[in-house]
XYZ file of C-alpha atoms in Angstrom:
385
model
C -0.078 -0.116 -0.243
C 1.384 3.231 -0.983
C 1.777 6.062 1.443
C 0.145 9.319 1.295
C 1.181 11.131 4.217
C 4.397 12.286 3.160
C 5.143 14.822 -0.088
C 8.159 15.531 -2.017
C 9.366 18.282 0.428
C 8.942 15.687 3.348
C 11.172 13.110 1.306
C 13.809 16.052 0.060
C 14.344 16.613 3.853
C 14.650 12.777 4.047
C 17.563 12.480 2.044
C 19.211 15.634 3.733
C 18.773 14.091 7.075
C 19.662 10.695 6.198
C 22.869 11.996 4.597
C 23.576 14.071 7.830
C 23.217 11.189 9.806
C 25.594 9.127 8.072
C 28.440 11.723 8.110
C 27.539 13.286 11.466
C 26.509 10.653 14.031
C 26.569 7.546 12.716
C 30.765 7.731 13.193
C 30.531 9.133 16.780
C 27.411 7.960 18.163
C 29.425 4.838 20.192
C 31.228 7.710 21.717
C 27.919 9.511 22.708
C 26.763 6.188 24.272
C 29.764 5.425 26.368
C 29.472 9.194 27.325
C 25.587 8.944 28.133
C 25.031 12.107 26.200
C 25.258 14.064 22.922
C 27.953 16.793 23.215
C 26.410 20.153 23.333
C 27.867 21.584 19.949
C 26.209 19.059 18.063
C 22.471 20.711 18.832
C 24.411 23.997 16.852
C 24.436 21.794 13.386
C 21.174 20.825 14.148
C 20.143 24.497 14.120
C 22.420 24.992 11.184
C 20.397 21.970 9.357
C 17.219 24.039 10.296
C 15.792 21.104 12.067
C 14.733 23.266 15.186
C 13.109 26.119 12.784
C 10.644 24.179 10.774
C 7.663 25.175 12.823
C 8.880 28.787 13.822
C 7.379 31.752 12.252
C 9.386 33.352 9.420
C 10.165 36.485 11.256
C 11.977 34.746 14.099
C 14.209 33.112 11.512
C 12.113 29.579 11.337
C 10.741 28.250 8.066
C 7.076 29.238 8.864
C 5.540 25.552 8.465
C 2.809 24.579 10.688
C 3.151 20.476 10.453
C 5.025 17.625 12.334
C 5.504 15.561 9.291
C 9.206 16.707 9.330
C 9.364 15.480 13.140
C 7.966 12.274 11.818
C 10.534 12.329 9.105
C 13.126 12.687 11.635
C 12.005 9.882 14.044
C 12.015 7.477 10.827
C 15.611 8.284 10.204
C 16.793 8.027 13.451
C 15.354 4.782 13.919
C 16.500 3.557 10.859
C 20.128 4.689 11.503
C 19.944 3.055 15.247
C 20.524 6.266 16.607
C 19.249 9.324 18.576
C 19.818 13.267 18.396
C 20.171 13.217 22.446
C 18.260 15.206 24.159
C 17.324 17.588 21.767
C 13.876 15.841 20.949
C 12.230 17.851 23.537
C 13.090 21.297 22.447
C 10.962 20.948 19.370
C 7.984 18.483 20.479
C 7.831 19.954 23.940
C 9.268 23.277 24.327
C 7.958 25.024 21.209
C 4.233 24.260 21.458
C 4.434 26.523 24.746
C 6.378 29.077 22.987
C 3.617 29.314 20.333
C 0.644 28.901 22.559
C 1.622 31.203 25.802
C 4.849 33.536 24.985
C 4.001 37.210 24.278
C 5.181 38.901 21.160
C 7.977 40.507 23.326
C 8.770 36.996 25.007
C 8.782 35.176 21.192
C 11.251 38.072 20.245
C 13.392 37.092 22.844
C 13.447 33.436 22.871
C 12.739 32.082 19.489
C 15.703 33.499 17.182
C 18.127 31.591 19.452
C 15.855 28.581 19.663
C 16.168 28.124 16.078
C 19.917 28.439 15.878
C 20.012 25.986 19.243
C 22.194 28.890 20.950
C 19.715 28.590 23.620
C 18.063 24.739 24.319
C 14.956 24.303 25.602
C 13.315 21.498 27.978
C 10.351 21.210 30.488
C 10.517 20.152 34.353
C 7.124 19.052 35.755
C 7.758 15.605 37.380
C 9.030 15.815 41.196
C 10.443 12.953 43.532
C 7.793 11.413 45.213
C 5.124 12.880 42.764
C 5.501 11.030 39.547
C 2.365 11.529 37.580
C 0.386 13.581 40.141
C 1.521 16.952 38.627
C -1.247 18.354 40.772
C 0.862 17.264 43.932
C 3.647 19.518 43.081
C 5.519 20.950 45.737
C 7.956 23.386 43.824
C 6.930 27.222 44.639
C 7.134 30.485 43.060
C 6.447 33.384 45.179
C 6.192 37.096 43.956
C 8.598 39.129 45.282
C 7.408 42.162 47.461
C 8.179 44.787 44.852
C 6.472 42.607 42.375
C 9.630 42.529 40.035
C 10.135 38.781 40.188
C 9.144 35.600 41.469
C 11.528 33.289 43.719
C 11.661 30.028 42.795
C 12.372 26.828 45.410
C 11.945 23.303 44.826
C 13.118 20.101 42.816
C 12.109 18.192 39.506
C 13.470 14.995 38.295
C 13.608 12.964 34.996
C 14.368 15.969 33.249
C 14.966 15.164 29.860
C 17.587 17.453 28.029
C 18.518 18.510 31.708
C 21.813 18.968 31.406
C 22.525 20.813 28.215
C 19.415 22.849 28.471
C 19.890 26.925 28.578
C 16.033 27.882 29.046
C 13.901 25.580 31.523
C 9.961 25.956 31.647
C 9.402 25.043 34.996
C 5.796 23.929 36.554
C 5.429 25.727 40.124
C 2.886 26.436 42.741
C 1.817 30.144 42.694
C -0.970 29.560 44.729
C -2.593 27.046 47.030
C -4.953 24.663 45.466
C -8.334 25.129 45.516
C -10.798 22.760 47.603
C -12.925 21.927 44.493
C -9.854 21.945 42.304
C -6.412 21.020 43.357
C -4.922 21.373 39.842
C -5.394 25.399 40.246
C -2.906 27.666 41.484
C 0.233 26.131 38.997
C 2.011 28.195 37.010
C 4.593 27.894 33.883
C 8.064 29.819 34.215
C 11.243 30.287 31.904
C 13.811 30.072 33.881
C 17.343 31.091 32.881
C 19.811 27.447 33.570
C 22.571 29.814 34.562
C 20.719 31.656 37.159
C 22.091 31.764 40.474
C 20.594 29.136 42.805
C 19.590 26.958 39.646
C 22.005 23.643 39.784
C 21.689 20.388 37.765
C 21.898 17.408 39.941
C 22.561 14.013 39.269
C 22.532 12.781 35.397
C 20.422 10.087 35.794
C 21.694 6.539 34.586
C 18.692 5.068 32.664
C 18.083 1.673 31.295
C 17.690 2.873 27.956
C 18.036 6.364 26.149
C 21.440 6.319 27.009
C 22.444 9.622 25.013
C 19.652 11.524 26.274
C 20.597 13.602 28.984
C 18.009 12.942 31.840
C 18.671 14.920 34.945
C 18.027 16.016 38.593
C 17.181 19.737 38.711
C 17.387 21.936 42.403
C 16.163 25.643 42.540
C 17.129 27.856 45.806
C 15.722 31.143 45.789
C 15.904 31.402 42.064
C 14.892 34.928 40.975
C 12.568 34.666 37.515
C 11.554 37.995 36.091
C 7.903 38.486 36.037
C 8.823 39.292 32.256
C 9.815 35.304 31.994
C 6.115 34.103 33.249
C 4.699 32.129 30.652
C 0.698 32.270 29.965
C -1.211 33.625 32.875
C -0.660 32.678 36.782
C -2.246 29.795 38.104
C -3.348 28.367 35.143
C -0.351 25.965 33.995
C -1.983 22.834 34.732
C -4.424 23.537 31.906
C -1.832 24.482 29.559
C -0.047 21.354 30.245
C -2.907 19.478 28.907
C -3.297 21.411 25.689
C 0.341 19.557 24.637
C -0.443 16.172 25.327
C -2.153 15.028 22.218
C 0.998 16.309 20.162
C 3.255 14.725 22.776
C 1.643 11.297 22.694
C 1.450 11.432 18.825
C 5.064 11.910 19.235
C 5.669 8.728 21.210
C 3.333 6.492 19.106
C 5.036 7.616 15.874
C 8.705 7.007 17.321
C 7.682 3.731 18.576
C 6.261 2.715 15.231
C 9.414 3.910 13.640
C 11.349 1.829 15.788
C 9.382 -1.396 15.408
C 9.841 -0.614 11.553
C 13.528 -0.377 12.111
C 13.857 -3.730 14.138
C 12.339 -5.365 10.944
C 14.715 -4.163 9.336
C 17.803 -4.936 11.167
C 16.584 -8.285 12.188
C 16.034 -9.182 8.091
C 19.662 -7.754 7.501
C 20.902 -10.131 10.380
C 19.272 -13.368 9.634
C 20.280 -12.835 5.968
C 23.867 -12.695 6.919
C 24.043 -14.726 10.070
C 24.735 -18.724 8.876
C 23.921 -21.628 11.076
C 23.813 -25.693 10.221
C 25.285 -24.534 6.834
C 22.477 -22.104 5.526
C 21.326 -18.358 6.275
C 19.003 -18.302 9.544
C 16.658 -16.555 6.797
C 16.564 -19.746 5.395
C 14.486 -21.410 8.362
C 10.478 -21.497 8.013
C 10.365 -20.178 11.285
C 12.246 -17.048 10.764
C 10.273 -16.084 7.488
C 7.120 -16.486 9.701
C 8.415 -14.240 12.695
C 9.544 -11.843 10.460
C 6.168 -11.782 8.175
C 4.179 -11.471 11.376
C 6.192 -8.247 12.701
C 5.898 -6.738 9.352
C 2.163 -7.036 9.489
C 2.036 -5.647 12.814
C 4.351 -2.964 11.265
C 2.017 -2.344 8.778
C -0.787 -1.828 10.871
C 1.046 0.288 13.090
C 2.141 2.497 10.332
C -1.695 2.892 9.453
C -2.485 4.194 12.930
C 0.841 6.572 13.248
C 0.152 8.295 9.792
C -3.538 8.465 10.689
C -2.721 10.163 13.705
C -0.278 12.707 11.933
C -3.000 13.672 9.339
C -5.274 14.434 12.275
C -2.777 16.152 14.421
C -1.576 18.469 11.483
C -5.510 19.380 10.874
C -6.333 20.160 14.497
C -8.453 17.341 14.846
C -6.341 14.576 16.992
C -8.596 14.532 20.145
C -7.150 13.258 23.210
C -8.491 9.477 23.125
C -7.571 9.211 19.834
C -3.911 10.302 20.804
C -4.096 7.807 23.419
C -5.268 5.062 21.398
C -2.395 5.690 18.909
C 0.403 5.780 21.959
C -1.028 2.482 23.270
C -1.575 0.513 20.013
C 2.067 1.499 18.415
C 4.083 1.261 21.896
C 2.458 -2.051 22.437
C 3.126 -3.406 18.729
C 6.545 -1.486 18.951
C 7.220 -3.707 22.570
C 6.549 -7.135 20.788
C 8.114 -6.725 17.393
C 11.081 -5.125 19.056
C 11.525 -8.146 20.894
C 11.000 -10.926 18.510
C 13.250 -9.400 16.379
C 16.004 -9.500 19.082
C 15.522 -13.148 19.469
C 16.085 -13.614 15.858
C 19.485 -12.137 16.704
C 20.370 -15.042 19.368
C 23.012 -13.910 21.725
C 24.151 -11.167 19.511
C 20.856 -9.259 20.130
C 22.114 -9.059 23.862
C 25.252 -7.261 22.736
C 25.108 -3.212 22.808
C 27.515 -3.450 19.869
C 24.227 -4.329 17.841
C 21.293 -1.734 17.256
C 18.341 -4.206 18.165
C 19.766 -4.442 21.625
C 19.915 -0.681 22.023
C 16.453 -0.362 20.695
C 15.145 -2.871 23.119
C 16.316 -0.760 25.983
C 15.140 2.462 24.278
C 11.901 1.274 23.522
C 10.966 0.318 26.937
C 9.982 3.715 28.222
C 7.224 4.259 25.379
C 4.870 2.474 27.816
C 5.453 4.624 30.653
C 6.302 8.077 29.979
C 3.515 10.494 28.470
C 1.291 8.584 30.026
C 1.387 5.088 31.041
C -0.477 2.378 28.900
C -2.650 2.099 31.794
C -3.464 5.511 32.016
C -3.773 5.415 27.860
C -6.482 2.757 28.486
C -8.291 4.838 31.130
C -8.654 7.501 28.538
C -10.289 5.157 25.870
C -12.278 3.617 28.096
C -13.872 7.042 29.407
C -14.184 8.187 26.240
C -16.314 4.907 25.250
C -18.802 5.926 28.030
C -17.425 2.974 30.534
């Protein structure tokens, strides 16, 4: 079946991106993996390539487009090569929507030009130690100073992707106590300069997968945040967070599908080259049946991912549809990648093979952005159950 989601512009971008990955990422990816993060300088190269500016208005140095399809190409090409772009994914997928939705014209003039070039990398700090998915229970506070010129930020965050290299951090903090009838009230969003006094990056977390993504703990001790860096209205932060969930979950869904597709490619190449009992592993009926079943699942996930992409670009992707796409694609990826690793035998357990890294990277897809159990709850509620 011919895909219709991409046009000539997307395919031209794919060719450029594939060449860039082969030249700039593949030769050094093992070094990034060992270091546990991509080097900060790499993000300047992504800025030069134009990756960060696709959906940024032209007046701020971007391409002025309004589509997620170039991001989709990026997911496919990085997965195909068995690499990632470090923690830079949150810069566009999570950071940019909040700027476009909430920033004033003055803020956009300050934020977006350096966002496009990679001079300032963005991330978002929501999760706190001890609260997990219960964002309404956050303890980090931001109190307005007596003279009204700045907020004083105190608290801690954890599991912050992009937290080591970030130059600007969108921090969620309590500016008011929750209401009795609405514990989500009272949270606000702030754009915090990571060089500010009292802002510190703690441990770079040692994760099972996504090893090249810098994930960190953060601490804030009397950090002064100018009132000009309040993002949106005070006390409405929780509702803003919900606005971006559909695109975030789409990104996880599409990324998971791309990983599953890449896993089949890696397994097919391996079984055609690997010889046992005097013939290629690909010659055995079990191998053929396993890969055929995996391919069928990938075809289904591709259709779901593409449909969600079209709906997202049209502004029609509902929370339940995004949850359904995330649930389906991540569960498919889980099954497919596991089966493809099995076909590698013992070599599939070695990190020098991309299938091993893919296996570890994929596991978090069913956790972050809302667990599979939460996705089922959302879908069931939409069904009227």
